[in-house]
Amino acid sequence: MIKVLVVEDDAQLVRALRINLEARKFEVETASEGSKALNLAAAGKPDVIVLDLGLPDIDGIDVITAVRESSRVPILVLSARHTSEEKIRALDAGADDYVTKPFSMDELLARLRAAIRRGEIPAPSKEISMVTTDDFTVDLVAKKVSRGDRRVRLTPTEWHLLEILITNPGRLVSQRKLLLDVWGPTYSEHTNYLRVYMAQLRRKLEADPSHPRYLITEPGMGYRYEG
Ligand code: CA
């Protein structure tokens, strides 16, 4: 049984989540405060955490930071619509994904399943050596990209971006993380660089670059590779 820790102070939402999750055979534990959540996360070893960012005692971001000190458990954040900056901070602190309130139960369950699947892959960047799609193939060991039998030439910057996204399949990678990893700390605000380089990558890899299938933009947040 997959164990879900739901951290949320809205009792009505907790009830709805419990009913829906238990109906799908998840084992559910709940905490309405961050401090209790940290105790349960340490003692109960949940398989996935659903975390509201607005908690009465500890800031949800601090809960993520504290959990990440000792655990790689997938964390799915629940966040209010008007706080996109907060969502970015949550991703940078180590959250895996987010769902914006109000959300449909189907959307939450889909995100939850995706987060659990990713959590089962121990160290994706070391496990994956070859990624094949309908349109291109990426050899992560030889650092080669091809479309059919034609070699695609990428600049080192394009390669670095593609490598980060492709080794985190399905996962939203924040703009800030990409800028920090590829360009370094002094460039963390230069989101225009990302737009330019992602457009180049799409031209080289996507069948229809203006309607990307693999390199997906999450507006204002970051990018996601869908395999
Ligand atoms: Ca709340």
Short mmCIF file of C-alpha atoms and ligand atoms in Angstrom, two decimals:
data_model
loop_
_atom_site.label_atom_id
_atom_site.label_comp_id
_atom_site.label_asym_id
_atom_site.label_seq_id
_atom_site.Cartn_x
_atom_site.Cartn_y
_atom_site.Cartn_z
CA MET A 1 0.00 0.00 0.00
CA ILE A 2 1.32 3.43 -0.90
CA LYS A 3 1.47 5.72 2.10
CA VAL A 4 0.53 9.37 1.54
CA LEU A 5 1.15 12.08 4.12
CA VAL A 6 -1.33 14.93 3.60
CA VAL A 7 -0.22 18.20 5.23
CA GLU A 8 -3.06 20.72 5.11
CA ASP A 9 -4.86 22.88 7.68
CA ASP A 10 -8.13 23.15 5.74
CA ALA A 11 -10.20 20.41 7.42
CA GLN A 12 -12.72 20.19 4.58
CA LEU A 13 -10.00 19.70 1.97
CA VAL A 14 -8.28 17.11 4.18
CA ARG A 15 -11.54 15.17 4.38
CA ALA A 16 -12.02 15.26 0.60
CA LEU A 17 -8.44 14.16 0.00
CA ARG A 18 -8.74 11.32 2.52
CA ILE A 19 -11.95 9.99 0.96
CA ASN A 20 -10.56 10.13 -2.58
CA LEU A 21 -7.16 8.69 -1.72
CA GLU A 22 -8.52 5.88 0.46
CA ALA A 23 -11.02 4.98 -2.27
CA ARG A 24 -7.99 4.41 -4.51
CA LYS A 25 -6.30 2.22 -1.89
CA PHE A 26 -3.77 4.72 -0.64
CA GLU A 27 -2.93 4.66 3.05
CA VAL A 28 -3.47 8.21 4.34
CA GLU A 29 -1.90 10.06 7.26
CA THR A 30 -2.73 13.70 7.89
CA ALA A 31 -1.16 16.65 9.67
CA SER A 32 -2.67 20.11 10.02
CA GLU A 33 0.57 21.70 11.22
CA GLY A 34 4.12 21.72 9.89
CA SER A 35 5.68 20.51 13.14
CA LYS A 36 3.42 17.45 13.25
CA ALA A 37 4.14 16.86 9.56
CA LEU A 38 7.88 16.76 10.21
CA ASN A 39 7.39 14.22 13.02
CA LEU A 40 5.18 12.03 10.82
CA ALA A 41 7.56 12.35 7.85
CA ALA A 42 10.44 11.15 10.00
CA ALA A 43 8.57 8.41 11.88
CA GLY A 44 6.06 7.16 9.30
CA LYS A 45 8.32 7.16 6.20
CA PRO A 46 5.58 8.13 3.74
CA ASP A 47 5.99 7.24 0.04
CA VAL A 48 4.79 10.68 -1.01
CA ILE A 49 3.90 13.96 0.72
CA VAL A 50 1.09 16.31 -0.33
CA LEU A 51 1.94 19.66 1.25
CA ASP A 52 -0.03 22.88 1.58
CA LEU A 53 2.36 25.85 1.69
CA GLY A 54 0.18 28.01 3.97
CA LEU A 55 0.37 26.30 7.34
CA PRO A 56 -0.46 27.82 10.74
CA ASP A 57 2.91 27.23 12.41
CA ILE A 58 5.85 26.66 10.03
CA ASP A 59 6.17 28.04 6.50
CA GLY A 60 5.57 25.19 4.01
CA ILE A 61 8.91 26.04 2.32
CA ASP A 62 10.70 25.39 5.62
CA VAL A 63 8.91 22.04 5.88
CA ILE A 64 10.31 21.10 2.44
CA THR A 65 13.82 22.19 3.41
CA ALA A 66 13.67 20.20 6.66
CA VAL A 67 12.33 17.04 4.96
CA ARG A 68 15.02 17.28 2.25
CA GLU A 69 17.80 17.19 4.85
CA SER A 70 17.17 13.48 5.30
CA SER A 71 14.78 12.25 2.60
CA ARG A 72 14.16 12.17 -1.14
CA VAL A 73 10.45 11.39 -0.71
CA PRO A 74 8.42 13.00 -3.53
CA ILE A 75 6.71 16.22 -2.38
CA LEU A 76 3.67 17.56 -4.22
CA VAL A 77 2.85 21.12 -3.22
CA LEU A 78 -0.66 22.60 -2.97
CA SER A 79 -0.53 26.31 -3.62
CA ALA A 80 -2.91 29.22 -4.05
CA ARG A 81 -3.09 30.70 -7.53
CA HIS A 82 -1.70 34.16 -6.76
CA THR A 83 1.62 32.99 -5.35
CA SER A 84 3.73 31.89 -8.30
CA GLU A 85 6.86 33.23 -6.58
CA GLU A 86 6.08 30.93 -3.67
CA LYS A 87 5.72 27.97 -6.02
CA ILE A 88 9.14 28.71 -7.51
CA ARG A 89 10.65 28.88 -4.02
CA ALA A 90 9.00 25.55 -3.20
CA LEU A 91 10.52 23.91 -6.30
CA ASP A 92 13.92 25.39 -5.54
CA ALA A 93 13.68 24.07 -1.96
CA GLY A 94 13.17 20.56 -3.34
CA ALA A 95 9.46 20.08 -4.04
CA ASP A 96 8.81 17.82 -7.04
CA ASP A 97 5.71 19.42 -8.46
CA TYR A 98 2.74 21.58 -7.56
CA VAL A 99 -1.00 21.72 -8.02
CA THR A 100 -2.74 25.09 -7.96
CA LYS A 101 -5.84 25.50 -5.78
CA PRO A 102 -8.63 25.01 -6.59
CA PHE A 103 -7.73 21.76 -8.33
CA SER A 104 -9.72 18.80 -9.56
CA MET A 105 -9.22 15.51 -7.76
CA ASP A 106 -8.29 13.89 -11.11
CA GLU A 107 -5.52 16.42 -11.65
CA LEU A 108 -4.18 15.88 -8.14
CA LEU A 109 -4.22 12.10 -8.54
CA ALA A 110 -2.44 12.27 -11.90
CA ARG A 111 0.30 14.49 -10.44
CA LEU A 112 0.54 12.27 -7.39
CA ARG A 113 1.01 9.12 -9.47
CA ALA A 114 3.65 10.84 -11.62
CA ALA A 115 5.52 11.98 -8.49
CA ILE A 116 5.42 8.44 -7.04
CA ARG A 117 6.68 6.94 -10.32
CA ARG A 118 9.63 9.34 -10.35
CA GLY A 119 10.33 8.57 -6.71
CA GLU A 120 10.76 4.90 -7.61
CA ILE A 121 13.65 5.68 -9.95
CA PRO A 122 16.54 5.99 -7.48
CA ALA A 123 18.96 8.24 -9.36
CA PRO A 124 17.61 9.03 -12.81
CA SER A 125 20.68 10.86 -14.09
CA LYS A 126 22.83 7.78 -13.46
CA GLU A 127 20.32 5.18 -14.64
CA ILE A 128 19.31 6.61 -17.99
CA SER A 129 21.91 6.34 -20.75
CA MET A 130 19.72 6.47 -23.87
CA VAL A 131 16.46 8.31 -24.47
CA THR A 132 14.46 7.50 -27.58
CA THR A 133 11.34 9.34 -28.73
CA ASP A 134 9.35 9.19 -31.97
CA ASP A 135 11.36 12.17 -33.24
CA PHE A 136 14.88 11.96 -31.83
CA THR A 137 17.38 9.88 -29.87
CA VAL A 138 19.69 11.16 -27.15
CA ASP A 139 22.75 9.16 -26.12
CA LEU A 140 23.61 10.58 -22.70
CA VAL A 141 26.89 8.68 -22.46
CA ALA A 142 28.33 9.58 -25.87
CA LYS A 143 26.57 12.99 -25.67
CA LYS A 144 25.10 12.58 -29.15
CA VAL A 145 21.70 13.51 -30.50
CA SER A 146 20.20 12.19 -33.72
CA ARG A 147 17.02 12.43 -35.74
CA GLY A 148 16.62 9.29 -37.82
CA ASP A 149 20.13 8.62 -39.15
CA ARG A 150 21.04 12.30 -39.12
CA ARG A 151 23.26 13.67 -36.36
CA VAL A 152 21.95 16.82 -34.63
CA ARG A 153 24.66 19.21 -33.50
CA LEU A 154 24.04 20.98 -30.19
CA THR A 155 26.13 23.72 -28.62
CA PRO A 156 27.46 22.93 -25.11
CA THR A 157 24.80 25.21 -23.59
CA GLU A 158 21.99 23.53 -25.53
CA TRP A 159 23.33 20.13 -24.51
CA HIS A 160 23.52 21.08 -20.82
CA LEU A 161 19.89 22.31 -20.83
CA LEU A 162 18.64 19.22 -22.66
CA GLU A 163 20.55 16.90 -20.33
CA ILE A 164 19.01 18.42 -17.19
CA LEU A 165 15.47 18.22 -18.57
CA ILE A 166 15.75 14.77 -20.11
CA THR A 167 17.19 13.19 -16.94
CA ASN A 168 14.18 14.54 -14.99
CA PRO A 169 11.37 13.17 -17.17
CA GLY A 170 7.96 14.63 -16.44
CA ARG A 171 9.35 16.86 -13.75
CA LEU A 172 9.01 20.64 -13.73
CA VAL A 173 12.49 22.19 -13.50
CA SER A 174 12.39 25.82 -12.37
CA GLN A 175 13.84 28.64 -14.47
CA ARG A 176 16.12 29.51 -11.59
CA LYS A 177 17.54 25.99 -11.33
CA LEU A 178 18.25 25.84 -15.06
CA LEU A 179 19.91 29.26 -15.05
CA LEU A 180 21.99 28.42 -11.97
CA ASP A 181 23.11 25.04 -13.31
CA VAL A 182 23.83 26.10 -16.88
CA TRP A 183 24.94 29.73 -16.62
CA GLY A 184 25.81 30.19 -12.94
CA PRO A 185 24.62 32.34 -10.02
CA THR A 186 25.08 35.76 -11.64
CA TYR A 187 22.58 34.80 -14.35
CA SER A 188 19.73 33.56 -12.18
CA GLU A 189 17.39 36.37 -13.36
CA HIS A 190 18.16 36.07 -17.09
CA THR A 191 15.04 34.16 -18.10
CA ASN A 192 15.37 35.58 -21.64
CA TYR A 193 18.42 33.30 -22.12
CA LEU A 194 16.21 30.32 -21.44
CA ARG A 195 13.60 31.41 -23.96
CA VAL A 196 16.27 31.82 -26.66
CA TYR A 197 17.99 28.51 -26.00
CA MET A 198 14.78 26.53 -25.57
CA ALA A 199 13.57 27.90 -28.93
CA GLN A 200 16.83 26.70 -30.53
CA LEU A 201 16.50 23.26 -28.96
CA ARG A 202 12.92 22.96 -30.18
CA ARG A 203 13.94 23.94 -33.72
CA LYS A 204 16.55 21.17 -33.65
CA LEU A 205 14.46 18.46 -31.96
CA GLU A 206 10.73 19.03 -32.26
CA ALA A 207 8.75 18.03 -35.36
CA ASP A 208 6.63 21.17 -34.85
CA PRO A 209 8.73 23.65 -32.83
CA SER A 210 5.84 26.08 -32.32
CA HIS A 211 3.73 23.31 -30.75
CA PRO A 212 6.33 21.41 -28.74
CA ARG A 213 5.56 17.87 -27.70
CA TYR A 214 8.67 17.14 -25.63
CA LEU A 215 10.10 20.43 -24.34
CA ILE A 216 7.14 21.99 -22.54
CA THR A 217 7.01 25.53 -21.10
CA GLU A 218 5.26 26.10 -17.78
CA PRO A 219 4.70 29.86 -18.11
CA GLY A 220 6.53 31.89 -15.48
CA MET A 221 7.72 28.71 -13.75
CA GLY A 222 10.10 26.62 -15.78
CA TYR A 223 10.30 23.74 -18.24
CA ARG A 224 9.33 20.11 -18.33
CA TYR A 225 10.51 17.24 -20.55
CA GLU A 226 7.68 14.89 -21.51
CA GLY A 227 9.04 11.63 -22.95
CA CA B 1 -3.52 26.53 4.35
#
